[in-house]
mmCIF file of C-alpha atoms and ligand atoms in Angstrom:
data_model
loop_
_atom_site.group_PDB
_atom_site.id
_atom_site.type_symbol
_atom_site.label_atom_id
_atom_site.label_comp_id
_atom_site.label_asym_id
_atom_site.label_seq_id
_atom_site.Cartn_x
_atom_site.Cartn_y
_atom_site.Cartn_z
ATOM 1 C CA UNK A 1 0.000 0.000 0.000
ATOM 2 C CA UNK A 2 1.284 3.252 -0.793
ATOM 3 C CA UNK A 3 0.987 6.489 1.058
ATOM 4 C CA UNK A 4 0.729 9.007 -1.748
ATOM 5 C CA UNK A 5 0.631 8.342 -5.191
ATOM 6 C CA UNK A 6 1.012 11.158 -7.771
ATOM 7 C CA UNK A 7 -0.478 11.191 -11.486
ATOM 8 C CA UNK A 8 1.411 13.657 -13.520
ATOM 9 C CA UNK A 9 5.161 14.676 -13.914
ATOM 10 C CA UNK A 10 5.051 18.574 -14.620
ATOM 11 C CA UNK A 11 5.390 21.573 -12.488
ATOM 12 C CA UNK A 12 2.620 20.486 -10.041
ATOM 13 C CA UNK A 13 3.274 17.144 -10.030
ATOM 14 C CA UNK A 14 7.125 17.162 -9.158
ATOM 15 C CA UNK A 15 6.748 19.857 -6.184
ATOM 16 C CA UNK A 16 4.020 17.816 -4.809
ATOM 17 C CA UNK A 17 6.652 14.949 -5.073
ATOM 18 C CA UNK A 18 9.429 17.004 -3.671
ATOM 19 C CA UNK A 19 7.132 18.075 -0.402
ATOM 20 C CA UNK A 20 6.153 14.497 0.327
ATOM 21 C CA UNK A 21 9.281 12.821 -0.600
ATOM 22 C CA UNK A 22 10.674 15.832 2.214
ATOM 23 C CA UNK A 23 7.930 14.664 4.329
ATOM 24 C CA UNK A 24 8.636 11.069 4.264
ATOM 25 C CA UNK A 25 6.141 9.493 2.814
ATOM 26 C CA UNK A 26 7.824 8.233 -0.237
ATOM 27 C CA UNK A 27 5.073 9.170 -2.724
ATOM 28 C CA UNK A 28 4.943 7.352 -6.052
ATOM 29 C CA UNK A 29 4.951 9.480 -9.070
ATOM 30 C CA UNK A 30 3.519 8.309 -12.544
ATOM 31 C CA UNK A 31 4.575 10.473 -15.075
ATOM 32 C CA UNK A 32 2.396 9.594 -18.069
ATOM 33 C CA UNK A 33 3.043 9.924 -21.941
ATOM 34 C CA UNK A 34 4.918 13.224 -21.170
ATOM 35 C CA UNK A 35 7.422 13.299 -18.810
ATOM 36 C CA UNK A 36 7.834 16.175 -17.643
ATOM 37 C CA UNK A 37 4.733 17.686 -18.548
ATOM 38 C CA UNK A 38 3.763 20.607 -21.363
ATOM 39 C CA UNK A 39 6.808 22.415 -20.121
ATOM 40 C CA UNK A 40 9.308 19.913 -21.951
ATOM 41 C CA UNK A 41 7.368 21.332 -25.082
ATOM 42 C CA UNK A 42 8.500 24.878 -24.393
ATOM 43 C CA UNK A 43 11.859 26.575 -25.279
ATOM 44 C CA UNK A 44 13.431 29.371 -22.541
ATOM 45 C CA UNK A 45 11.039 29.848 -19.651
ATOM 46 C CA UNK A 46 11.620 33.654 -18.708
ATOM 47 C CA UNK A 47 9.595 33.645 -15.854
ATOM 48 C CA UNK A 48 10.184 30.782 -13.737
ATOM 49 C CA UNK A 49 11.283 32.936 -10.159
ATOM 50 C CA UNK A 50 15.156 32.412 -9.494
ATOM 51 C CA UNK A 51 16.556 32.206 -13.166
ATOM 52 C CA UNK A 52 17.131 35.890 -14.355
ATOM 53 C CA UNK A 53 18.618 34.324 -17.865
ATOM 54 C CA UNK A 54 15.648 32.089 -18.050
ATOM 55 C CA UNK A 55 16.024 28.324 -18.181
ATOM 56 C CA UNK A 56 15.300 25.701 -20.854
ATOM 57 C CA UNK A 57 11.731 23.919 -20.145
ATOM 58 C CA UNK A 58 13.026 20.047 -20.242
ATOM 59 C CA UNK A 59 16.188 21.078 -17.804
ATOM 60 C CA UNK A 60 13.753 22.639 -15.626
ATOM 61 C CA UNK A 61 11.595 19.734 -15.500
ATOM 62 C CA UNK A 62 15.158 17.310 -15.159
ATOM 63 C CA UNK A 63 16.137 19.416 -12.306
ATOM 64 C CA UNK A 64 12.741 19.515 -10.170
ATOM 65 C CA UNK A 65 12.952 15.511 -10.849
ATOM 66 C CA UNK A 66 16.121 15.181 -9.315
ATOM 67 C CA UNK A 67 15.046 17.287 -6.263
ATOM 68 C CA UNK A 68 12.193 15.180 -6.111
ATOM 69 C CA UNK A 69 14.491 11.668 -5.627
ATOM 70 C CA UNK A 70 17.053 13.041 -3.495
ATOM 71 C CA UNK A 71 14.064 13.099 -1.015
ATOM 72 C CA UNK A 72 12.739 9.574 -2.072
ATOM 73 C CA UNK A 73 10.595 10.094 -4.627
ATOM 74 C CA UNK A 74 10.071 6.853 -6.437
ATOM 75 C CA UNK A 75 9.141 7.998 -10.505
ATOM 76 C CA UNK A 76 7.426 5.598 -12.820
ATOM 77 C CA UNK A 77 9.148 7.027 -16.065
ATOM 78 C CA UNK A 78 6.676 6.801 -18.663
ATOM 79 C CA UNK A 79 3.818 4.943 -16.564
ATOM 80 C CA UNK A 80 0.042 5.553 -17.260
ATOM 81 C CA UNK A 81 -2.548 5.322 -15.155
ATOM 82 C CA UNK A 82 -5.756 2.635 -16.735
ATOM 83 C CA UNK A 83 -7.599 3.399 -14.699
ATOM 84 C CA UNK A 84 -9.091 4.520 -10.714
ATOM 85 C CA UNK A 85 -11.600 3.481 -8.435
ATOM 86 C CA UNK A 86 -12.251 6.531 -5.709
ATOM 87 C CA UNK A 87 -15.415 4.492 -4.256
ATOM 88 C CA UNK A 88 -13.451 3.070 -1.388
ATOM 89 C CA UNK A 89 -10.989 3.672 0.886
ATOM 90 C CA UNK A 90 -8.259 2.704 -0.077
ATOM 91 C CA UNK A 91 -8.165 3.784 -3.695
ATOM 92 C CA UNK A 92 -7.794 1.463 -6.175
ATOM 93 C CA UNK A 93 -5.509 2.367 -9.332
ATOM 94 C CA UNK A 94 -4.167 0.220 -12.238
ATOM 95 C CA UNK A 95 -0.674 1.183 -13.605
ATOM 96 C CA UNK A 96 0.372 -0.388 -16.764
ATOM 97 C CA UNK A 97 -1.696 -3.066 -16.308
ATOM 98 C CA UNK A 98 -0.698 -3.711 -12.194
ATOM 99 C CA UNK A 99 -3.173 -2.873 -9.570
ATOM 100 C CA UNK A 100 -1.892 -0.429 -7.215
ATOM 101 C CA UNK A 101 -3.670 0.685 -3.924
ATOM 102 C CA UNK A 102 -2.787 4.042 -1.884
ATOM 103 C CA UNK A 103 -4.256 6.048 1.025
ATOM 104 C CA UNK A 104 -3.930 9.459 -0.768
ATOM 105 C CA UNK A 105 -4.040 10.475 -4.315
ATOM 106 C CA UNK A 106 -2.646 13.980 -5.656
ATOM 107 C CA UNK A 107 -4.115 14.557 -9.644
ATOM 108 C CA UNK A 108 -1.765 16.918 -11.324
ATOM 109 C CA UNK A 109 -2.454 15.209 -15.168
ATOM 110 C CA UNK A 110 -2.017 18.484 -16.797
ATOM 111 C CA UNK A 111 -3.422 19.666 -19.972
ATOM 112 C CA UNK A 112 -3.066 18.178 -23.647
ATOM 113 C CA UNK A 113 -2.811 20.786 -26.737
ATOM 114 C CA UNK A 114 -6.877 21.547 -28.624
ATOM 115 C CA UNK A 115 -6.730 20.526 -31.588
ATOM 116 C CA UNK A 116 -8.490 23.088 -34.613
ATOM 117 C CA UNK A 117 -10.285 20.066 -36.176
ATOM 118 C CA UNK A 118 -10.219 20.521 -39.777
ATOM 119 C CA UNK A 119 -10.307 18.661 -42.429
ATOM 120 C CA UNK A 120 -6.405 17.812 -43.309
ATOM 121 C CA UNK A 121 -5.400 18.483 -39.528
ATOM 122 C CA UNK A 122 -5.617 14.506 -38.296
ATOM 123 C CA UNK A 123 -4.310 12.612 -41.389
ATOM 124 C CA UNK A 124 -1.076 15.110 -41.618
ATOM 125 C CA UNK A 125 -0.276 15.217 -38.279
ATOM 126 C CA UNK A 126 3.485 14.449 -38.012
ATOM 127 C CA UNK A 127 3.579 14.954 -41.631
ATOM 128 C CA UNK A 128 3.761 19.197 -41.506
ATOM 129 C CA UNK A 129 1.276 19.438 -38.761
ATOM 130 C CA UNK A 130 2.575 19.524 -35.571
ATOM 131 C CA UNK A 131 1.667 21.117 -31.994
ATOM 132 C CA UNK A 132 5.076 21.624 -30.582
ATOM 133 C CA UNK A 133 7.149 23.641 -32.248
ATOM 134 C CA UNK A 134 10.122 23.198 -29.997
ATOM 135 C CA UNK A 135 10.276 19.285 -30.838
ATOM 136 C CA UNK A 136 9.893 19.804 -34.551
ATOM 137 C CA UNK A 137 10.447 23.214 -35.876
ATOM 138 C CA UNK A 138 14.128 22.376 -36.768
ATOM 139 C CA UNK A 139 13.181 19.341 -38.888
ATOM 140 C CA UNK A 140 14.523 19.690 -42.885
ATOM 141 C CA UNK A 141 11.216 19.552 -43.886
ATOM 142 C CA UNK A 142 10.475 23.254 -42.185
ATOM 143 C CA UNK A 143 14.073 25.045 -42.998
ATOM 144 C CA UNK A 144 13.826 27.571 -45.430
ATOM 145 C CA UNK A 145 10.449 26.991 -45.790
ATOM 146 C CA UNK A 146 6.904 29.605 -45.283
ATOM 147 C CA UNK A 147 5.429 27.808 -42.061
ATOM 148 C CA UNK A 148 1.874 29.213 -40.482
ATOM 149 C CA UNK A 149 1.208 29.455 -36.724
ATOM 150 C CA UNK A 150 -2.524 29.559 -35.649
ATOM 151 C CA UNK A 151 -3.416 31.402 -32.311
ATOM 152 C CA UNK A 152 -2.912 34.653 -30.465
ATOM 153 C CA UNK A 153 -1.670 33.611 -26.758
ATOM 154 C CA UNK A 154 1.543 33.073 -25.466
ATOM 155 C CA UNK A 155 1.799 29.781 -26.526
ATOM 156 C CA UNK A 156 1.241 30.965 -30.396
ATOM 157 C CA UNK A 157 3.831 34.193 -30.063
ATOM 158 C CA UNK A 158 6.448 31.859 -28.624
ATOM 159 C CA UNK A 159 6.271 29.180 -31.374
ATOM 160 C CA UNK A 160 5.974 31.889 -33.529
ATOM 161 C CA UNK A 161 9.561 33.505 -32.648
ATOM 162 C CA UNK A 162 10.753 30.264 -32.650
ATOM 163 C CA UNK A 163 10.524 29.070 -36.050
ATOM 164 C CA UNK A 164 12.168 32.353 -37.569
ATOM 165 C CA UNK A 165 15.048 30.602 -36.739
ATOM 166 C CA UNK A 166 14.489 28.005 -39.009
ATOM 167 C CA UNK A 167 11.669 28.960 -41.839
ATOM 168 C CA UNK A 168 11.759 31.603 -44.301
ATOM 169 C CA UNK A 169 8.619 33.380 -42.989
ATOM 170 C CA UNK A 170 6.250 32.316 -40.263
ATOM 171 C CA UNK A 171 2.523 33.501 -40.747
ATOM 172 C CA UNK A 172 0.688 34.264 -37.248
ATOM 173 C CA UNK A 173 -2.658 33.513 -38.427
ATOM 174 C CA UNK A 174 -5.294 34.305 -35.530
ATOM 175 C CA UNK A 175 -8.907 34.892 -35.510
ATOM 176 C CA UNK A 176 -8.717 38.406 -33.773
ATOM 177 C CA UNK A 177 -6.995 41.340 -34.706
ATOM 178 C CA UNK A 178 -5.164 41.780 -31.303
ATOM 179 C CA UNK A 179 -3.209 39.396 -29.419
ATOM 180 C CA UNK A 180 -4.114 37.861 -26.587
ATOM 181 C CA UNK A 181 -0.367 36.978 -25.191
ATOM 182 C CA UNK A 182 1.006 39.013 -22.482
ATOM 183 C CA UNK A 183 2.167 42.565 -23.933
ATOM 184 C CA UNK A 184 6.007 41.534 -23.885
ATOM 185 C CA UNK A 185 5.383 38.737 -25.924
ATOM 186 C CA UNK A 186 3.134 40.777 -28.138
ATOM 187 C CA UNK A 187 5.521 43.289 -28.688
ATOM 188 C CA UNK A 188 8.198 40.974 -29.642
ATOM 189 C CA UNK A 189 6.208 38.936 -31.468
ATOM 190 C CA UNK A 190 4.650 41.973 -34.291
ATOM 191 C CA UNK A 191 8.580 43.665 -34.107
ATOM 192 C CA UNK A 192 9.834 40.184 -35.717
ATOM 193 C CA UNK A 193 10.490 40.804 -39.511
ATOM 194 C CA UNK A 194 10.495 37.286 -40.277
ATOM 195 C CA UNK A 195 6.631 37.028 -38.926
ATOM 196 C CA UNK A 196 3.446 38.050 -40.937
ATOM 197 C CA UNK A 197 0.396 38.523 -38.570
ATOM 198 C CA UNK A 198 -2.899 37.188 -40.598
ATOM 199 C CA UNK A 199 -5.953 38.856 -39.016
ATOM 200 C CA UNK A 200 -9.429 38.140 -38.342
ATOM 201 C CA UNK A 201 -8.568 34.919 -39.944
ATOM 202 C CA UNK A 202 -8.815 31.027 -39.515
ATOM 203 C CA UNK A 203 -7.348 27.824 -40.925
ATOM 204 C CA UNK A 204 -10.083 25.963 -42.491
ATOM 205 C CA UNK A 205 -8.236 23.025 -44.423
ATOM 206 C CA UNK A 206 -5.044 21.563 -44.551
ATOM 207 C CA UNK A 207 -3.727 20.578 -47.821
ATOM 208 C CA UNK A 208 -2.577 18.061 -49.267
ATOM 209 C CA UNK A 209 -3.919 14.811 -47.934
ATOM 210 C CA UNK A 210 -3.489 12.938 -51.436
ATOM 211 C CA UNK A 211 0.264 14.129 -51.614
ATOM 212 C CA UNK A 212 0.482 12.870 -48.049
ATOM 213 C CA UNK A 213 2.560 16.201 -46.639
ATOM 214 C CA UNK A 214 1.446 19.750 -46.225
ATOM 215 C CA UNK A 215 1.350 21.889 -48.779
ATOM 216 C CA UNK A 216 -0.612 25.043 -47.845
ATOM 217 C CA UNK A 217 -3.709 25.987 -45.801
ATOM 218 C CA UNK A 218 -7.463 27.700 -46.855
ATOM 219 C CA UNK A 219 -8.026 30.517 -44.745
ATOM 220 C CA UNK A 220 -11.069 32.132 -44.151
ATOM 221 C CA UNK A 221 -11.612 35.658 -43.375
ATOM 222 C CA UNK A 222 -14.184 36.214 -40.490
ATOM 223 C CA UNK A 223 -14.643 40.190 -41.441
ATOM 224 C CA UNK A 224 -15.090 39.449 -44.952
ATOM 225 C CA UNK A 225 -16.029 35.814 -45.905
ATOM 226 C CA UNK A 226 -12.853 35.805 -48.339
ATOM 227 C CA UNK A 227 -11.744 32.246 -48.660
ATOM 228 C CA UNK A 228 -7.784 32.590 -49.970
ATOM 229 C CA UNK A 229 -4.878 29.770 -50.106
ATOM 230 C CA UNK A 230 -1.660 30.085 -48.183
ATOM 231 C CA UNK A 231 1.125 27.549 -49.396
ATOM 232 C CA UNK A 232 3.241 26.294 -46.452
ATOM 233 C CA UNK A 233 5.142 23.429 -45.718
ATOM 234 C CA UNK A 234 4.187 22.944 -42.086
ATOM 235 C CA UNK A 235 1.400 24.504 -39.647
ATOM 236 C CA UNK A 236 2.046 24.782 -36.219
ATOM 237 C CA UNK A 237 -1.494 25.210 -33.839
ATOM 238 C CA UNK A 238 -1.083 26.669 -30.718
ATOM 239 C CA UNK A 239 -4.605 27.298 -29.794
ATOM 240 C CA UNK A 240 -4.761 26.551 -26.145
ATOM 241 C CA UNK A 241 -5.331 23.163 -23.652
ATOM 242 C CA UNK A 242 -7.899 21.141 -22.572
ATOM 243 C CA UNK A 243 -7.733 19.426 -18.874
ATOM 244 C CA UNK A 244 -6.780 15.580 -18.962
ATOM 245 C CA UNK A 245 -9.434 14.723 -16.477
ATOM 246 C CA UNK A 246 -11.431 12.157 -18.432
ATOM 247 C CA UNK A 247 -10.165 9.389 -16.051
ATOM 248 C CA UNK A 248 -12.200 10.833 -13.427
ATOM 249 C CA UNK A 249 -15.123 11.495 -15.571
ATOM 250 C CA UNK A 250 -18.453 10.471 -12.709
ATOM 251 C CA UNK A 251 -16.087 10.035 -10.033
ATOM 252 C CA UNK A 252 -14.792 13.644 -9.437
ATOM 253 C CA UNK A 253 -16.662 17.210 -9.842
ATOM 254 C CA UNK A 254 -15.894 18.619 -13.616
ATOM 255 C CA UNK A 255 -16.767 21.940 -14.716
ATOM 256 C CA UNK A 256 -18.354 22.091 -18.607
ATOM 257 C CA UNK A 257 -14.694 22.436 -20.197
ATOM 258 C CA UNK A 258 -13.752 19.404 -18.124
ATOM 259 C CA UNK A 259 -11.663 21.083 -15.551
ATOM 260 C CA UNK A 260 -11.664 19.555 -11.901
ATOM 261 C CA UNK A 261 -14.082 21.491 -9.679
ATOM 262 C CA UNK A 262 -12.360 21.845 -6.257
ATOM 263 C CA UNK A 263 -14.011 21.346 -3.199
ATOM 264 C CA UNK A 264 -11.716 23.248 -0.367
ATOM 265 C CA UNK A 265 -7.911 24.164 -1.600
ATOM 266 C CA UNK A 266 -6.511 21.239 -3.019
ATOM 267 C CA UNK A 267 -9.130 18.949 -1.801
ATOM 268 C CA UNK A 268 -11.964 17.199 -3.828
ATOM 269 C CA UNK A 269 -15.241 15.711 -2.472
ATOM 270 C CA UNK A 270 -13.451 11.913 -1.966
ATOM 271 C CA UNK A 271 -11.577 12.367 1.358
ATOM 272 C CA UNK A 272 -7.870 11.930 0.409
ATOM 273 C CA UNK A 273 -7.794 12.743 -3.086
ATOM 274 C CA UNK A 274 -6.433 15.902 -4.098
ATOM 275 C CA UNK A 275 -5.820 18.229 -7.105
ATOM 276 C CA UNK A 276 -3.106 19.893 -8.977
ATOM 277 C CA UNK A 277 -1.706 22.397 -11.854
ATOM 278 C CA UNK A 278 -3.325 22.788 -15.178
ATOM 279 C CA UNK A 279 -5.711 20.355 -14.882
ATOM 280 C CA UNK A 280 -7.928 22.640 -12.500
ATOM 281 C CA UNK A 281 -6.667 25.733 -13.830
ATOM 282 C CA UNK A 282 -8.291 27.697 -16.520
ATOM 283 C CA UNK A 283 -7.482 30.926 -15.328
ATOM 284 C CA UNK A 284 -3.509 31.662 -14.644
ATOM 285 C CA UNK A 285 -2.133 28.166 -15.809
ATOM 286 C CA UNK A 286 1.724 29.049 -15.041
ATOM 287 C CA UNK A 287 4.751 27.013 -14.345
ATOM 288 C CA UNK A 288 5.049 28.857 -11.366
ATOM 289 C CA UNK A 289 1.204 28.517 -10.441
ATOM 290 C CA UNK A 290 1.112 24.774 -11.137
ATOM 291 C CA UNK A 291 3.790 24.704 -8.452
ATOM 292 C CA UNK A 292 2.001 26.616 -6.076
ATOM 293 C CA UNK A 293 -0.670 23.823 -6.428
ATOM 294 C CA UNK A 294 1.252 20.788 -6.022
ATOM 295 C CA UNK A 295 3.185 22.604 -2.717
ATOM 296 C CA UNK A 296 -0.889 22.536 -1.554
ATOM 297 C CA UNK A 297 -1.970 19.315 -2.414
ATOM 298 C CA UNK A 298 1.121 18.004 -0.831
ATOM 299 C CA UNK A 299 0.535 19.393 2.363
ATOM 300 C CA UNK A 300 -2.849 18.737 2.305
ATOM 301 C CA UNK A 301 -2.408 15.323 1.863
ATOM 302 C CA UNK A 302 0.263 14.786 4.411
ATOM 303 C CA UNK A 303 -2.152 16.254 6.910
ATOM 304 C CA UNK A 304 -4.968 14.235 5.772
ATOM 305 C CA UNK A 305 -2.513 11.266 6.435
ATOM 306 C CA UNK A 306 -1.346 12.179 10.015
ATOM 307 C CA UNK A 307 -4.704 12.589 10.776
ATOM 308 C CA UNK A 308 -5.403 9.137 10.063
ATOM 309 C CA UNK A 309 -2.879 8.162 11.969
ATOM 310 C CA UNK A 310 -3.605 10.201 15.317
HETATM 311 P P1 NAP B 401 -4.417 30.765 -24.646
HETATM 312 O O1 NAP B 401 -3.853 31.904 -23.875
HETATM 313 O O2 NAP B 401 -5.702 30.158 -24.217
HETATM 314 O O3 NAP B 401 -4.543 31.276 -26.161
HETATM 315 C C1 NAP B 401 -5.138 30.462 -27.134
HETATM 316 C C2 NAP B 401 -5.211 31.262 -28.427
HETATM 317 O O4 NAP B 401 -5.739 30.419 -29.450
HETATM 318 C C3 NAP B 401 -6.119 32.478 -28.305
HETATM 319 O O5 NAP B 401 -5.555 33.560 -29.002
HETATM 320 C C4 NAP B 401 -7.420 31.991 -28.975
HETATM 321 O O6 NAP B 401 -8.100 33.018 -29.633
HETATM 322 C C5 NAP B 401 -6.912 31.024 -29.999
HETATM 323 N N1 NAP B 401 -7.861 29.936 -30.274
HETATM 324 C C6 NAP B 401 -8.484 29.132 -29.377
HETATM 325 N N2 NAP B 401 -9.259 28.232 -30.009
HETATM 326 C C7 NAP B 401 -9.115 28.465 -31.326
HETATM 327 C C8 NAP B 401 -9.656 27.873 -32.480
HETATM 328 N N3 NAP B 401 -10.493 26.823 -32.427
HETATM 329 N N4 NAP B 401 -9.300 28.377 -33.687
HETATM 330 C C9 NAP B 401 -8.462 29.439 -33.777
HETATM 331 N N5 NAP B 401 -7.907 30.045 -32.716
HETATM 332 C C10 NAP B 401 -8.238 29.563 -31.494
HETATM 333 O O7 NAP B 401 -3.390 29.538 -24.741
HETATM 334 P P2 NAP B 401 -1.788 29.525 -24.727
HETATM 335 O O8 NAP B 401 -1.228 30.523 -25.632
HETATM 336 O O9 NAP B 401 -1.424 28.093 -24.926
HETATM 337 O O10 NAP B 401 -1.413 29.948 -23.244
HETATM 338 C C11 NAP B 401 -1.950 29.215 -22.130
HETATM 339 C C12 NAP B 401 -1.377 29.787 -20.829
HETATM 340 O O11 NAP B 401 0.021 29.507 -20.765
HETATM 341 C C13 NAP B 401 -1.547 31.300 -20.750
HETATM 342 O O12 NAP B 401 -1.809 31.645 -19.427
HETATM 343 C C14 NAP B 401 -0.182 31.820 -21.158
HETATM 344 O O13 NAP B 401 0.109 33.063 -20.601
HETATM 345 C C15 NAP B 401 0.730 30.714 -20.631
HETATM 346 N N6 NAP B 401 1.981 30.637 -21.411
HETATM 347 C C16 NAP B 401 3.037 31.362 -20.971
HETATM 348 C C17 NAP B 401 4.235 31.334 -21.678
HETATM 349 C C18 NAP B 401 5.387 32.122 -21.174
HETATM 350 O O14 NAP B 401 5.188 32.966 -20.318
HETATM 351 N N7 NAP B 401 6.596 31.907 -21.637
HETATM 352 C C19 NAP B 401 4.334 30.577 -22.858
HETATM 353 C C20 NAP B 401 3.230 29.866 -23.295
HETATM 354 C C21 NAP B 401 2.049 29.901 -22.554
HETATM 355 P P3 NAP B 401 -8.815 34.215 -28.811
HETATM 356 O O15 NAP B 401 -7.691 35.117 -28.387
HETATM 357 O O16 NAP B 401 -9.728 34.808 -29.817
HETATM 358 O O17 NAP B 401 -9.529 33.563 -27.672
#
């Protein structure tokens, strides 16, 4: 029986690690698909406290790992959770196909990228389309070549600067005509030569499923109804998250997008289950706040455990 098992290796998962590895209660992390979480997908991180040059996203994550098993931390490297029975104490889990039980559960299963589903989008995926543009944008296929980035946030401006250093233009094409990323990023973002902002506009096909790469994008213009082409030879969509909660689908409060509905801090309505990071964030969704989260839940749950035991 384990104390505290953790589902999820990114920001919030690894501090909650760290503060009950400290605690000594030898949690068990899984880290899922992606270890280390969305932030493995970024480049620099600028505004993570305590690195005034910024630090690259997969160190960060390698670092907060080792932390977390100097203390004891036990990590399941690329372990998925099946599935979870909350109905009973003790909760019932099944990891890779081995049934675990625990006395406390912290959820920190992050966020996976949307998807824009149009036509094109699924059957070129890892053929030109791509959601991460730090993994892929200095593949051959992209070098030299025009490359469009759909979205307006953060997430859209950074991929955006990104692939100048590879492609020979990057098109910004977002539904708005004003960003939605923080102003810095904004700034930087419409200074960039190398990047062509495409208002008011979205990505309704990707081309060329027959040829079995891409070759361009339709765009539609919201203001005007114009439908125009846009050769490319990759598209990069950064449109935003959605919480990986559907494990707990019936078993745990959602909200409509699927985020987890918390009952008091970190806790949920099963006693000794407790929440995490992106996947019950919609609001701020930071490294930094994902941390904050998993420092909760771990406390939380080490309280919930000595309590037990008094
Ligand atoms: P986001 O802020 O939710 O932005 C998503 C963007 O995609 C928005 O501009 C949205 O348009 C657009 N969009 C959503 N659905 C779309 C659709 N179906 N078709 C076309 N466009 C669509 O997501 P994010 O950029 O991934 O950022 C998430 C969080 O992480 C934010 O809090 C952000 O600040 C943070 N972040 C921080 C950094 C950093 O500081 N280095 C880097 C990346 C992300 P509308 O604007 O019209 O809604």
């Amino acid at each position: 029986m384990e104390n505290v098992v953790i589902i999820g290796s990114g920001c919030a998962g690894l501090t909650a690690a760290i503060y009950t590895a400290r605690a000594n209660l030898s949690p068990l992390l899984i880290t899922g698909a992606t270890p280390g979480g969305l932030l493995t997908t970024t480049s620099i991180v600028e505004n993570f406290p305590g690195f005034p040059e910024g630090i690259d996203g997969t160190e960060l994550m390698m670092r907060m790992q080792q932390q977390a098993e100097k203390f004891g931390a036990q990590v399941r490297y690329g372990s998925s959770v099946e599935s979870v029975d909350l109905s009973g104490n003790p909760i019932k889990l099944v990891v890779d196909g081995e049934a675990l039980e625990t006395k406390t559960l912290i959820i920190a299963s992050g966020a996976g990228h949307k998807h824009l589903d149009v036509p094109g989008e699924h059957e070129l995926e890892k053929k030109g389309v791509t959601y991460c543009a730090t993994c892929d944008g200095a593949l051959p296929m992209f070098r030299n070549q025009p490359v469009v980035v759909v979205g307006g946030g953060d997430s859209a401006c950074e991929e955006a600067n990104y692939l100048t250093r590879f492609a020979s233009v990057v098109y910004l094409v977002h539904r708005r005509d004003t960003l939605r990323a923080s102003k810095i990023m904004a700034d930087r973002t419409l200074a960039n030569p190398k990047i062509k902002p495409i208002w008011d506009s979205v990505v309704t096909e990707v081309q060329d499923v027959r040829t079995g790469k891409v070759t361009g994008v339709k765009l539609n213009n919201l203001k005007t109804g114009a439908d125009s082409d846009l050769p490319c030879a990759g598209l990069f969509v950064a449109i935003g998250h959605f919480p990986n909660s559907q494990l707990f689908k019936g078993q745990l409060a959602l909200d409509e997008a699927g985020y987890f509905v918390l009952s008091k801090g970190a806790a949920t309505s099963v006693p000794g289950v407790f929440v995490a990071g992106d996947c019950a964030d919609s609001v701020y969704r930071q490294a930094i706040t994902a941390a904050g989260m998993g420092c909760a839940a771990a406390i939380e749950a080490e309280r919930y455990l000595a309590a037990l035991e008094a």
